[in-house]
Amino acid sequence: MTTQTKGTALITGASSGIGAIYAERLARRGHDLILVARNRERLTELARRLTDATGRSVQVFPADLSEPADLAKVEDLLRTDRSITVLVNNAGFGAATPLLQSDVARMSEMISLNVNALTRLTYAAVPGLVERGNGTVINIASIVAVAPELLNGVYGGSKAYVLAFTRSLQHELADKGVRVQAVLPGATATEFWDVLGHPVSNLPPAWVMSAADMVDAALAGLDQGEVFTVPALPDAGDWSAYEDARQKLMPNLSHSQPASRYGVAKA
Ligand code: NAP
């Protein structure tokens, strides 16, 4: 049991699945915790269990992050609690339906949680982390960030946002003492799949990782200095090749003339 704190980790979506494992692992690494999700009972039960097991201070903060008033309270906490050193933006939900079978109100709710809440919480946390020259932001994206054809397009788009936002944050914060990481889990055995209406038991077991293995790999990736962690990807060189292809585009993405293949005559 570590007695000296490594600062407080605020974890969203900590009441189940990936977030609950992050809570357990970060407490064992010596962090005090603030656990955020809607389900107060589950958070309280987890907090009791983790306090007993680790001796860390664990605070529960029930909030619906798609509700502006609740979100503002969590933002306020991130701005004012100077003990916070880690933010895990994990709360989120998905869908598997195509546009023609999807309810646009549910899609908006998804954007408000997966994109808007993650953005506002990051904006609330980062200035303090920069000021203290110490901190880590872990954003839970998904493999659908690079493979949006697999599930619902708004879900894929929301996670592509998380990837792009994290990439930009890394660029902006690399020299300011703040670490950022985007985690891109593949199928992970959690209630996520029940929420989107396809229990994980319907998937081929060979595709599905346990939440514990996923989080352990993601934390190992963080320790190894990765900005992008794809826990299932066997060859890290494949991600580097993807990044190299993106970099190769960079010098040619903006020119005064359209490319000649479009046959647009010069004015
Ligand atoms: P999960 O077990 O369903 O956990 C989702 C968490 O988000 C729960 O703690 C839930 O708690 C919380 N949450 C949902 N709506 C919320 C709201 N409006 N306000 C606050 N908290 C809310 O699923 P999970 O797999 O652990 O998901 C965690 C993250 O991993 C998500 O961002 C998901 O997109 C991502 N991910 C999952 C998979 C997968 O296959 N499981 C793959 C790639 C990425 P309450 O219900 O108590 O609010």
XYZ file of N, CA and C and ligand atoms in Angstrom:
849
model
N 0.847 -1.204 0.000
C 0.000 0.000 0.000
C 0.888 1.261 0.000
N 0.663 2.175 -0.978
C 1.440 3.408 -1.041
C 0.782 4.440 -0.137
N 1.542 5.087 0.733
C 0.907 6.065 1.612
C 0.963 7.473 1.028
N 2.050 7.761 0.262
C 2.155 9.100 -0.300
C 1.335 9.167 -1.585
N 0.505 10.223 -1.707
C -0.366 10.282 -2.887
C 0.403 10.781 -4.103
N -0.002 10.255 -5.264
C 0.530 10.761 -6.534
C -0.416 11.805 -7.096
N -1.222 12.378 -6.234
C -2.232 13.326 -6.697
C -3.524 12.595 -6.985
N -4.543 13.384 -7.318
C -5.880 12.825 -7.501
C -6.147 12.577 -8.980
N -6.737 11.415 -9.264
C -7.187 11.112 -10.618
C -8.696 11.254 -10.671
N -9.197 12.098 -11.568
C -10.641 12.205 -11.778
C -10.987 11.348 -12.989
N -11.875 10.374 -12.761
C -12.221 9.401 -13.807
C -13.702 9.517 -14.111
N -14.033 9.797 -15.368
C -15.454 9.821 -15.738
C -15.879 8.432 -16.207
N -17.149 8.132 -15.982
C -17.644 6.804 -16.352
C -17.005 5.732 -15.506
N -16.817 6.049 -14.217
C -16.104 5.124 -13.322
C -17.024 4.086 -12.694
N -18.321 4.148 -12.975
C -19.234 3.238 -12.267
C -19.231 1.832 -12.833
N -18.617 1.621 -13.998
C -18.602 0.269 -14.567
C -17.464 0.140 -15.585
N -17.289 -1.061 -16.098
C -16.430 -1.325 -17.246
C -15.018 -0.767 -17.131
N -14.589 -0.123 -18.197
C -13.213 0.365 -18.325
C -12.895 1.390 -17.232
N -13.836 2.287 -16.962
C -13.606 3.338 -15.961
C -13.386 2.765 -14.571
N -14.141 1.727 -14.219
C -13.989 1.120 -12.890
C -12.625 0.444 -12.767
N -12.145 -0.129 -13.871
C -10.793 -0.746 -13.821
C -9.720 0.339 -13.697
N -9.874 1.433 -14.451
C -8.916 2.541 -14.277
C -8.882 2.981 -12.810
N -10.056 3.085 -12.198
C -10.117 3.521 -10.799
C -9.286 2.587 -9.921
N -9.486 1.310 -10.109
C -8.770 0.330 -9.276
C -7.271 0.393 -9.523
N -6.880 0.444 -10.807
C -5.452 0.444 -11.147
C -4.769 1.740 -10.679
N -5.440 2.874 -10.857
C -4.810 4.142 -10.458
C -4.729 4.260 -8.942
N -5.714 3.723 -8.231
C -5.624 3.706 -6.758
C -4.430 2.860 -6.335
N -4.250 1.717 -6.981
C -3.106 0.852 -6.619
C -1.779 1.509 -6.969
N -1.789 2.407 -7.960
C -0.573 3.149 -8.311
C -0.339 4.336 -7.369
N -1.244 4.568 -6.430
C -1.003 5.609 -5.426
C -1.786 6.890 -5.623
N -2.777 6.859 -6.494
C -3.596 8.055 -6.691
C -4.811 8.040 -5.768
N -5.158 9.193 -5.237
C -6.499 9.378 -4.691
C -7.442 9.538 -5.883
N -8.735 9.348 -5.630
C -9.663 9.292 -6.768
C -10.871 10.186 -6.578
N -11.356 10.721 -7.708
C -12.709 11.291 -7.768
C -13.427 10.527 -8.879
N -14.517 9.856 -8.490
C -15.229 8.982 -9.427
C -16.513 9.664 -9.889
N -16.648 9.825 -11.206
C -17.803 10.521 -11.773
C -18.599 9.559 -12.666
N -19.895 9.536 -12.489
C -20.843 8.825 -13.379
C -22.225 9.160 -12.833
N -23.284 8.622 -13.473
C -24.624 8.960 -12.989
C -25.033 8.097 -11.804
N -24.601 6.841 -11.769
C -25.124 5.884 -10.795
C -24.413 6.002 -9.439
N -25.058 6.723 -8.537
C -24.453 7.001 -7.228
C -24.154 5.722 -6.438
N -25.104 4.774 -6.468
C -24.921 3.550 -5.661
C -23.679 2.785 -6.115
N -23.550 2.638 -7.426
C -22.389 1.908 -7.936
C -21.087 2.628 -7.598
N -21.088 3.943 -7.714
C -19.873 4.697 -7.395
C -19.522 4.535 -5.922
N -20.537 4.588 -5.073
C -20.306 4.505 -3.631
C -19.759 3.133 -3.249
N -20.327 2.106 -3.869
C -19.869 0.739 -3.596
C -18.406 0.565 -4.044
N -18.088 1.097 -5.231
C -16.711 0.995 -5.737
C -15.759 1.775 -4.820
N -16.186 2.953 -4.409
C -15.338 3.789 -3.550
C -15.035 3.052 -2.239
N -16.073 2.420 -1.663
C -15.873 1.685 -0.403
C -14.880 0.548 -0.614
N -15.067 -0.194 -1.695
C -14.194 -1.332 -1.977
C -12.742 -0.861 -2.190
N -12.575 0.228 -2.944
C -11.204 0.682 -3.248
C -10.528 1.311 -2.038
N -11.305 1.988 -1.210
C -10.713 2.551 0.012
C -10.236 1.419 0.912
N -11.084 0.386 1.069
C -10.697 -0.758 1.902
C -9.443 -1.434 1.350
N -9.388 -1.593 0.031
C -8.293 -2.364 -0.571
C -6.994 -1.579 -0.655
N -7.078 -0.256 -0.808
C -5.855 0.512 -1.105
C -5.537 1.579 -0.072
N -6.506 1.947 0.758
C -6.279 3.015 1.732
C -6.297 4.404 1.119
N -6.568 4.498 -0.164
C -6.586 5.811 -0.809
C -7.886 6.537 -0.484
N -7.841 7.876 -0.620
C -9.064 8.653 -0.474
C -9.852 8.580 -1.788
N -11.104 8.192 -1.700
C -11.930 8.046 -2.912
C -13.236 8.803 -2.702
N -13.419 9.814 -3.555
C -14.596 10.676 -3.463
C -15.535 10.318 -4.615
N -16.844 10.303 -4.351
C -17.765 10.072 -5.458
C -18.431 11.383 -5.850
N -18.652 11.536 -7.131
C -19.230 12.782 -7.642
C -20.271 12.419 -8.706
N -21.498 12.057 -8.258
C -22.521 11.669 -9.234
C -22.877 12.847 -10.146
N -22.863 12.603 -11.439
C -23.179 13.675 -12.393
C -23.565 13.052 -13.726
N -24.542 13.696 -14.386
C -24.878 13.330 -15.763
C -24.153 14.320 -16.669
N -23.116 13.849 -17.328
C -22.231 14.746 -18.074
C -22.851 15.245 -19.375
N -24.033 14.720 -19.719
C -24.706 15.303 -20.884
C -25.664 16.420 -20.461
N -25.732 16.680 -19.139
C -26.540 17.781 -18.614
C -25.622 18.962 -18.284
N -25.852 20.122 -18.929
C -24.933 21.254 -18.733
C -24.698 21.621 -17.271
N -25.736 21.565 -16.434
C -25.561 21.999 -15.036
C -24.632 21.039 -14.294
N -24.817 19.737 -14.511
C -23.945 18.742 -13.864
C -22.525 18.864 -14.410
N -22.427 19.013 -15.727
C -21.108 19.120 -16.354
C -20.355 20.326 -15.781
N -21.061 21.432 -15.606
C -20.425 22.648 -15.073
C -19.854 22.399 -13.677
N -20.542 21.568 -12.883
C -20.030 21.282 -11.521
C -18.725 20.500 -11.594
N -18.631 19.572 -12.524
C -17.389 18.789 -12.647
C -16.277 19.685 -13.202
N -16.634 20.561 -14.143
C -15.634 21.510 -14.666
C -15.092 22.371 -13.532
N -15.997 22.823 -12.676
C -15.608 23.680 -11.563
C -14.624 22.951 -10.637
N -14.940 21.684 -10.389
C -14.057 20.868 -9.537
C -12.664 20.764 -10.171
N -12.628 20.520 -11.477
C -11.335 20.383 -12.170
C -10.546 21.693 -12.145
N -11.272 22.811 -12.191
C -10.576 24.112 -12.168
C -10.034 24.443 -10.786
N -10.705 23.948 -9.735
C -10.366 24.438 -8.400
C -9.598 23.443 -7.521
N -9.705 22.161 -7.809
C -9.023 21.178 -6.958
C -7.580 21.004 -7.444
N -6.668 21.613 -6.719
C -5.265 21.636 -7.163
C -4.552 20.309 -6.926
N -5.259 19.368 -6.290
C -4.615 18.059 -6.101
C -4.749 17.180 -7.357
N -5.562 17.614 -8.316
C -5.817 16.748 -9.488
C -4.602 16.724 -10.422
N -4.108 15.521 -10.682
C -2.964 15.351 -11.588
C -3.321 14.506 -12.816
N -4.439 13.793 -12.744
C -4.823 12.920 -13.861
C -6.310 13.104 -14.157
N -6.623 13.270 -15.438
C -8.021 13.245 -15.883
C -8.168 12.084 -16.857
N -9.095 11.184 -16.547
C -9.410 10.101 -17.485
C -10.799 10.376 -18.065
N -10.814 10.821 -19.311
C -12.073 11.070 -20.021
C -12.543 9.759 -20.628
N -13.370 9.053 -19.874
C -13.761 7.700 -20.272
C -15.266 7.569 -20.531
N -16.097 8.378 -19.857
C -17.556 8.207 -20.012
C -17.942 8.320 -21.483
N -18.752 7.415 -21.937
C -19.187 7.474 -23.329
C -20.119 6.325 -23.613
N -20.845 6.447 -24.718
C -21.631 5.295 -25.171
C -21.616 5.266 -26.680
N -22.006 4.116 -27.227
C -21.957 3.925 -28.674
C -23.300 3.500 -29.230
N -23.285 3.223 -30.511
C -24.460 2.679 -31.194
C -23.943 1.851 -32.356
N -24.797 0.942 -32.814
C -24.385 0.090 -33.935
C -25.295 0.278 -35.144
N -26.344 1.096 -34.997
C -27.326 1.237 -36.076
C -26.833 2.189 -37.164
N -27.222 1.925 -38.444
C -26.918 2.901 -39.493
C -27.851 4.114 -39.388
N -27.509 5.161 -40.128
C -28.279 6.413 -40.063
C -29.787 6.177 -40.219
N -30.186 5.361 -41.177
C -31.613 5.202 -41.456
C -32.377 4.557 -40.304
N -31.662 3.885 -39.405
C -32.353 3.280 -38.249
C -32.001 3.995 -36.934
N -31.363 5.145 -37.009
C -30.921 5.793 -35.768
C -31.811 6.971 -35.422
N -31.929 7.206 -34.122
C -32.704 8.338 -33.606
C -31.747 9.517 -33.449
N -32.039 10.597 -34.165
C -31.073 11.707 -34.172
C -30.925 12.340 -32.778
N -31.980 12.257 -31.959
C -31.857 12.818 -30.600
C -30.818 12.022 -29.797
N -30.818 10.715 -29.991
C -29.828 9.864 -29.308
C -28.414 10.175 -29.841
N -28.325 10.472 -31.136
C -27.024 10.823 -31.723
C -26.502 12.133 -31.114
N -27.407 13.094 -30.934
C -27.012 14.367 -30.302
C -26.534 14.146 -28.876
N -27.254 13.256 -28.175
C -26.861 12.952 -26.786
C -25.459 12.330 -26.777
N -25.195 11.491 -27.780
C -23.876 10.859 -27.865
C -22.781 11.910 -28.092
N -23.067 12.860 -28.986
C -22.075 13.917 -29.248
C -21.879 14.739 -27.977
N -22.977 14.968 -27.266
C -22.840 15.809 -26.077
C -21.998 15.113 -25.000
N -22.085 13.794 -24.891
C -21.253 13.093 -23.889
C -19.838 12.813 -24.444
N -19.785 12.152 -25.612
C -18.489 11.672 -26.119
C -17.582 12.814 -26.574
N -18.195 13.918 -27.024
C -17.409 15.021 -27.584
C -17.446 16.251 -26.672
N -18.670 16.760 -26.423
C -18.752 18.034 -25.699
C -18.245 17.916 -24.262
N -18.675 16.884 -23.532
C -18.239 16.749 -22.132
C -16.722 16.542 -22.075
N -16.217 15.674 -22.949
C -14.765 15.409 -22.957
C -13.996 16.702 -23.236
N -14.515 17.515 -24.147
C -13.838 18.769 -24.493
C -13.863 19.740 -23.316
N -15.035 19.924 -22.739
C -15.167 20.914 -21.665
C -14.357 20.500 -20.439
N -14.346 19.198 -20.133
C -13.571 18.741 -18.966
C -12.076 18.931 -19.220
N -11.657 18.700 -20.452
C -10.232 18.900 -20.776
C -9.879 20.387 -20.673
N -10.745 21.234 -21.206
C -10.496 22.679 -21.101
C -10.465 23.143 -19.644
N -11.273 22.514 -18.804
C -11.281 22.898 -17.385
C -10.010 22.434 -16.686
N -9.514 21.250 -17.063
C -8.383 20.667 -16.323
C -7.029 21.195 -16.763
N -6.853 21.402 -18.065
C -5.503 21.629 -18.593
C -4.816 22.888 -18.048
N -5.497 24.034 -17.936
C -4.756 25.209 -17.438
C -4.090 24.963 -16.081
N -4.763 24.294 -15.174
C -4.185 23.999 -13.852
C -3.022 23.021 -13.965
N -3.176 22.016 -14.829
C -2.085 21.043 -14.998
C -0.855 21.750 -15.563
N -1.076 22.656 -16.521
C 0.047 23.394 -17.121
C 0.690 24.291 -16.060
N -0.144 24.964 -15.295
C 0.375 25.863 -14.258
C 1.251 25.088 -13.266
N 0.800 23.876 -12.927
C 1.558 23.079 -11.954
C 2.665 22.274 -12.638
N 2.697 22.332 -13.992
C 3.752 21.658 -14.764
C 3.756 20.158 -14.591
N 2.580 19.602 -14.330
C 2.512 18.173 -14.034
C 1.089 17.681 -14.249
N 0.940 16.696 -15.089
C -0.403 16.135 -15.234
C -0.510 15.243 -16.441
N -1.601 14.484 -16.452
C -1.843 13.524 -17.525
C -3.321 13.561 -17.888
N -3.591 13.614 -19.181
C -4.968 13.496 -19.670
C -5.045 12.235 -20.528
N -5.900 11.313 -20.100
C -6.104 10.068 -20.853
C -7.500 10.130 -21.474
N -7.543 10.097 -22.791
C -8.824 10.145 -23.490
C -9.135 8.769 -24.077
N -10.279 8.235 -23.701
C -10.649 6.921 -24.231
C -11.371 7.132 -25.572
N -10.657 6.788 -26.626
C -11.238 6.855 -27.981
C -11.782 5.470 -28.308
N -11.443 4.949 -29.466
C -11.884 3.612 -29.893
C -11.213 3.329 -31.217
N -11.149 2.051 -31.581
C -10.645 1.740 -32.922
C -11.563 2.296 -34.006
N -12.832 2.574 -33.671
C -13.721 3.129 -34.697
C -13.300 4.544 -35.103
N -12.390 5.158 -34.344
C -11.834 6.454 -34.747
C -11.145 6.338 -36.103
N -10.558 5.169 -36.369
C -9.913 4.964 -37.676
C -10.683 3.939 -38.521
N -11.742 3.383 -37.981
C -12.541 2.393 -38.716
C -14.030 2.662 -38.491
N -14.520 3.857 -38.933
C -15.909 4.224 -38.615
C -16.946 3.353 -39.305
N -16.513 2.542 -40.285
C -17.468 1.655 -40.973
C -17.976 0.547 -40.048
N -17.260 0.289 -38.942
C -17.585 -0.882 -38.131
C -18.890 -0.737 -37.349
N -19.151 0.459 -36.809
C -20.355 0.639 -35.990
C -21.123 1.854 -36.527
N -21.855 2.526 -35.680
C -22.627 3.706 -36.086
C -21.680 4.868 -36.440
N -22.033 5.610 -37.481
C -21.153 6.666 -37.978
C -20.952 7.827 -37.016
N -21.968 8.169 -36.253
C -21.807 9.265 -35.287
C -20.872 8.809 -34.169
N -21.007 7.549 -33.783
C -20.081 7.031 -32.764
C -18.649 7.084 -33.308
N -18.453 6.591 -34.542
C -17.117 6.639 -35.144
C -16.608 8.078 -35.234
N -17.512 8.987 -35.656
C -17.120 10.392 -35.755
C -16.748 10.974 -34.411
N -17.490 10.602 -33.374
C -17.196 11.145 -32.032
C -15.818 10.677 -31.567
N -15.447 9.450 -31.914
C -14.151 8.931 -31.466
C -13.019 9.445 -32.363
N -13.331 9.727 -33.657
C -12.334 10.376 -34.518
C -12.031 11.771 -33.970
N -13.057 12.436 -33.446
C -12.842 13.730 -32.789
C -11.870 13.578 -31.619
N -12.092 12.542 -30.804
C -11.214 12.338 -29.630
C -9.770 12.132 -30.086
N -9.603 11.389 -31.171
C -8.256 11.138 -31.688
C -7.623 12.440 -32.186
N -8.363 13.209 -33.006
C -7.825 14.457 -33.557
C -7.545 15.463 -32.437
N -8.454 15.552 -31.490
C -8.293 16.503 -30.382
C -7.059 16.141 -29.550
N -6.879 14.842 -29.296
C -5.726 14.395 -28.507
C -4.419 14.672 -29.255
N -4.441 14.411 -30.567
C -3.239 14.664 -31.373
C -2.847 16.141 -31.276
N -3.837 17.002 -31.379
C -3.574 18.440 -31.307
C -3.113 18.847 -29.902
N -3.740 18.267 -28.867
C -3.330 18.569 -27.482
C -1.875 18.172 -27.248
N -1.514 17.016 -27.767
C -0.140 16.533 -27.583
C 0.830 17.541 -28.201
N 0.458 18.023 -29.395
C 1.277 19.007 -30.103
C 1.411 20.294 -29.265
N 0.308 20.708 -28.642
C 0.316 21.973 -27.898
C 0.964 21.852 -26.515
N 0.882 20.664 -25.905
C 1.259 20.562 -24.488
C 2.555 19.813 -24.238
N 3.163 19.286 -25.310
C 4.331 18.411 -25.129
C 5.424 19.083 -24.295
N 5.615 20.400 -24.468
C 6.715 21.065 -23.741
C 6.222 21.749 -22.458
N 5.029 21.387 -21.995
C 4.473 22.073 -20.810
C 4.283 21.132 -19.627
N 4.897 19.973 -19.712
C 4.856 19.051 -18.570
C 3.564 18.269 -18.454
N 2.710 18.333 -19.479
C 1.435 17.613 -19.412
C 1.436 16.505 -20.462
N 1.186 15.280 -20.006
C 1.122 14.122 -20.907
C -0.299 13.957 -21.417
N -0.436 13.572 -22.661
C -1.760 13.191 -23.155
C -1.659 11.843 -23.847
N -2.724 11.090 -23.762
C -2.763 9.774 -24.405
C -4.186 9.532 -24.921
N -4.274 9.042 -26.136
C -5.560 8.519 -26.634
C -5.459 7.006 -26.645
N -6.462 6.370 -26.058
C -6.508 4.904 -26.033
C -7.571 4.462 -27.035
N -7.203 3.517 -27.884
C -8.135 3.037 -28.914
C -8.448 1.557 -28.665
N -9.385 1.292 -27.747
C -9.741 -0.113 -27.505
C -10.488 -0.687 -28.699
N -10.272 -1.973 -28.950
C -11.187 -2.734 -29.801
C -12.333 -3.211 -28.927
N -13.044 -4.248 -29.373
C -14.172 -4.746 -28.585
C -13.684 -5.179 -27.201
N -14.336 -4.655 -26.179
C -13.935 -4.905 -24.795
C -15.176 -5.377 -24.040
N -14.996 -6.363 -23.189
C -16.149 -6.997 -22.528
C -16.682 -6.111 -21.399
N -17.620 -5.239 -21.740
C -18.257 -4.357 -20.753
C -19.739 -4.222 -21.097
N -20.419 -3.426 -20.259
C -21.848 -3.174 -20.497
C -22.094 -2.284 -21.713
N -21.022 -1.693 -22.245
C -21.127 -0.888 -23.468
C -22.001 -1.590 -24.506
N -21.771 -2.893 -24.666
C -22.464 -3.657 -25.699
C -23.932 -3.873 -25.343
N -24.259 -4.008 -24.068
C -25.669 -4.107 -23.654
C -26.375 -2.781 -23.937
N -25.669 -1.666 -23.628
C -26.272 -0.344 -23.821
C -26.605 -0.138 -25.300
N -25.736 -0.619 -26.216
C -26.042 -0.407 -27.643
C -26.908 -1.527 -28.239
N -27.321 -2.486 -27.395
C -28.321 -3.460 -27.834
C -27.784 -4.747 -28.431
N -26.470 -4.970 -28.351
C -25.868 -6.224 -28.832
C -24.941 -6.748 -27.758
N -25.406 -7.634 -26.878
C -24.522 -8.127 -25.815
C -23.208 -8.646 -26.392
N -22.152 -8.451 -25.630
C -20.813 -8.795 -26.113
C -20.710 -10.281 -26.443
N -21.596 -11.099 -25.830
C -21.567 -12.544 -26.094
C -21.898 -12.859 -27.557
N -22.477 -11.884 -28.299
C -22.765 -12.102 -29.723
C -21.521 -11.970 -30.603
N -20.446 -11.407 -30.035
C -19.237 -11.198 -30.844
C -18.352 -12.435 -30.785
N -17.556 -12.669 -31.842
C -16.594 -13.767 -31.784
C -15.623 -13.542 -30.619
N -15.484 -14.522 -29.721
C -14.620 -14.323 -28.548
C -13.208 -13.871 -28.922
N -12.723 -14.262 -30.099
C -11.356 -13.895 -30.491
C -11.189 -12.386 -30.699
N -12.296 -11.656 -30.826
C -12.205 -10.204 -31.005
C -12.236 -9.455 -29.676
N -12.657 -10.145 -28.615
C -13.050 -9.414 -27.400
C -11.979 -9.517 -26.308
N -11.545 -8.366 -25.806
C -10.546 -8.314 -24.733
C -11.266 -8.056 -23.409
N -10.696 -8.536 -22.320
C -11.276 -8.177 -21.014
C -10.929 -6.709 -20.730
N -11.786 -6.066 -19.946
C -11.530 -4.668 -19.590
C -10.232 -4.554 -18.792
N -9.953 -5.541 -17.955
C -8.724 -5.495 -17.136
C -7.484 -5.543 -18.031
N -7.466 -6.465 -19.006
C -6.307 -6.535 -19.915
C -6.188 -5.256 -20.737
N -7.336 -4.729 -21.174
C -7.314 -3.507 -21.992
C -6.677 -2.358 -21.220
N -7.128 -2.174 -19.970
C -6.614 -1.045 -19.177
C -5.144 -1.281 -18.808
N -4.788 -2.506 -18.483
C -3.378 -2.780 -18.148
C -2.472 -2.476 -19.347
N -2.922 -2.856 -20.554
C -2.123 -2.553 -21.751
C -2.056 -1.042 -21.974
N -3.177 -0.362 -21.767
C -3.202 1.090 -21.979
C -2.271 1.804 -20.997
N -2.256 1.347 -19.740
C -1.361 1.967 -18.756
C 0.100 1.628 -19.063
N 0.345 0.419 -19.582
C 1.716 0.074 -20.001
C 2.132 0.980 -21.155
N 1.200 1.240 -22.089
C 1.481 2.151 -23.203
C 1.797 3.547 -22.691
N 1.045 3.991 -21.693
C 1.316 5.311 -21.090
C 2.713 5.333 -20.489
N 3.045 4.277 -19.735
C 4.376 4.195 -19.111
C 5.481 4.193 -20.169
N 5.174 3.604 -21.336
C 6.175 3.553 -22.415
C 6.224 4.852 -23.216
N 5.397 5.823 -22.853
C 5.448 7.130 -23.516
C 4.601 7.220 -24.772
N 3.710 6.245 -24.981
C 2.867 6.313 -26.186
C 1.848 7.441 -26.068
N 1.581 8.099 -27.192
C 0.478 9.062 -27.249
C -0.785 8.349 -27.732
N -0.608 7.391 -28.626
C -1.737 6.614 -29.146
C -1.503 5.162 -28.787
N -2.448 4.582 -28.085
C -2.298 3.183 -27.674
C -3.455 2.370 -28.241
N -3.098 1.386 -29.040
C -4.100 0.461 -29.588
C -3.793 -0.890 -28.950
N -4.480 -1.211 -27.843
C -4.064 -2.380 -27.055
C -3.980 -3.682 -27.841
N -4.826 -3.852 -28.862
C -4.837 -5.142 -29.572
C -3.816 -5.218 -30.696
N -3.277 -4.073 -31.134
C -2.460 -4.066 -32.359
C -1.128 -4.775 -32.126
N -0.880 -5.922 -32.822
C 0.340 -6.674 -32.522
C 1.615 -5.916 -32.883
N 1.612 -5.187 -34.022
C 2.832 -4.554 -34.504
C 2.691 -3.032 -34.435
N 3.397 -2.399 -33.493
C 3.314 -0.946 -33.340
C 3.770 -0.234 -34.604
N 4.575 -0.923 -35.418
C 5.027 -0.344 -36.680
C 3.870 -0.034 -37.616
N 2.776 -0.769 -37.496
C 1.610 -0.503 -38.357
C 1.019 0.869 -38.034
N 0.991 1.233 -36.742
C 0.483 2.565 -36.382
C 1.467 3.635 -36.877
N 2.765 3.374 -36.759
C 3.760 4.339 -37.242
C 3.608 4.548 -38.747
N 3.328 3.465 -39.490
C 3.164 3.590 -40.943
C 1.937 4.451 -41.265
N 0.879 4.276 -40.458
C -0.345 5.087 -40.625
C -0.005 6.566 -40.382
N 0.753 6.825 -39.336
C 1.152 8.190 -39.000
C 2.085 8.758 -40.075
N 2.996 7.928 -40.598
C 3.916 8.375 -41.650
C 3.127 8.774 -42.903
N 2.094 7.985 -43.221
C 1.279 8.295 -44.413
C 0.582 9.646 -44.216
N 0.128 9.906 -43.013
C -0.524 11.191 -42.707
C 0.479 12.340 -42.857
N 1.674 12.125 -42.311
C 2.702 13.174 -42.395
C 3.081 13.448 -43.851
N 3.080 12.391 -44.687
C 3.450 12.561 -46.094
C 2.454 13.475 -46.818
N 1.191 13.458 -46.373
C 0.181 14.325 -46.985
C 0.413 15.800 -46.653
N 1.005 16.049 -45.463
C 1.016 17.399 -44.874
C 1.473 18.498 -45.834
N 2.627 18.343 -46.530
C 3.099 19.476 -47.337
C 2.201 19.788 -48.524
N 1.285 18.902 -48.852
C 0.486 19.073 -50.072
C -0.998 19.261 -49.811
N -1.372 19.560 -48.588
C -2.806 19.649 -48.290
C -3.386 21.036 -48.596
N -2.518 22.024 -48.776
C -3.010 23.376 -49.022
C -2.122 24.064 -50.055
N -2.685 24.324 -51.231
C -1.970 25.020 -52.304
C -2.906 26.046 -52.925
N -2.330 26.994 -53.635
C -3.159 28.048 -54.238
C -3.975 27.534 -55.426
N -3.558 26.415 -56.030
C -4.266 25.897 -57.210
C -4.813 24.494 -56.926
N -5.979 24.177 -57.520
C -6.446 22.784 -57.419
C -5.464 21.859 -58.139
N -5.454 20.604 -57.760
C -4.592 19.618 -58.414
C -4.984 19.500 -59.889
N -3.990 19.216 -60.737
C -4.213 19.229 -62.186
C -5.275 18.207 -62.607
N -5.451 17.103 -61.825
C -6.419 16.084 -62.246
C -7.851 16.611 -62.278
N -8.112 17.750 -61.624
C -9.468 18.301 -61.636
C -9.722 19.173 -62.866
N -8.668 19.459 -63.622
C -8.831 20.189 -64.881
C -9.415 21.575 -64.714
N -9.176 22.220 -63.575
C -9.702 23.579 -63.367
C -8.718 24.560 -63.999
N -9.198 25.308 -65.007
C -8.296 26.225 -65.739
C -7.835 27.337 -64.814
N -6.597 27.778 -65.021
C -6.088 28.925 -64.247
C -6.856 30.171 -64.641
N -7.238 30.978 -63.668
C -7.974 32.220 -63.982
C -7.064 33.168 -64.749
P -19.729 0.945 -19.859
O -19.418 -0.172 -18.934
O -21.116 1.086 -20.417
O -19.266 2.297 -19.143
C -19.708 3.571 -19.538
C -19.551 4.494 -18.347
O -19.971 5.820 -18.737
C -20.386 4.076 -17.173
O -19.651 4.281 -15.985
C -21.570 5.021 -17.233
O -22.057 5.191 -15.909
C -20.899 6.267 -17.757
N -21.852 7.174 -18.385
C -22.713 6.900 -19.402
N -23.457 7.975 -19.680
C -23.062 8.956 -18.814
C -23.465 10.297 -18.591
N -24.439 10.868 -19.329
N -22.845 11.012 -17.632
C -21.870 10.444 -16.877
N -21.442 9.188 -17.044
C -22.032 8.452 -18.000
O -18.787 0.862 -21.149
P -17.188 0.920 -21.303
O -16.856 -0.044 -22.377
O -16.498 0.815 -20.011
O -17.039 2.382 -21.924
C -16.065 3.301 -21.517
C -15.505 4.009 -22.729
O -14.836 3.065 -23.558
C -16.541 4.696 -23.622
O -16.079 5.977 -23.975
C -16.595 3.802 -24.857
O -16.957 4.519 -26.006
C -15.162 3.317 -24.902
N -14.937 2.096 -25.678
C -15.534 0.921 -25.320
C -15.317 -0.203 -26.080
C -15.965 -1.519 -25.756
O -15.950 -2.422 -26.625
N -16.484 -1.709 -24.554
C -14.477 -0.151 -27.209
C -13.879 1.058 -27.539
C -14.106 2.163 -26.755
P -23.535 5.610 -15.460
O -24.497 4.771 -16.251
O -23.518 5.338 -13.990
O -23.638 7.068 -15.773
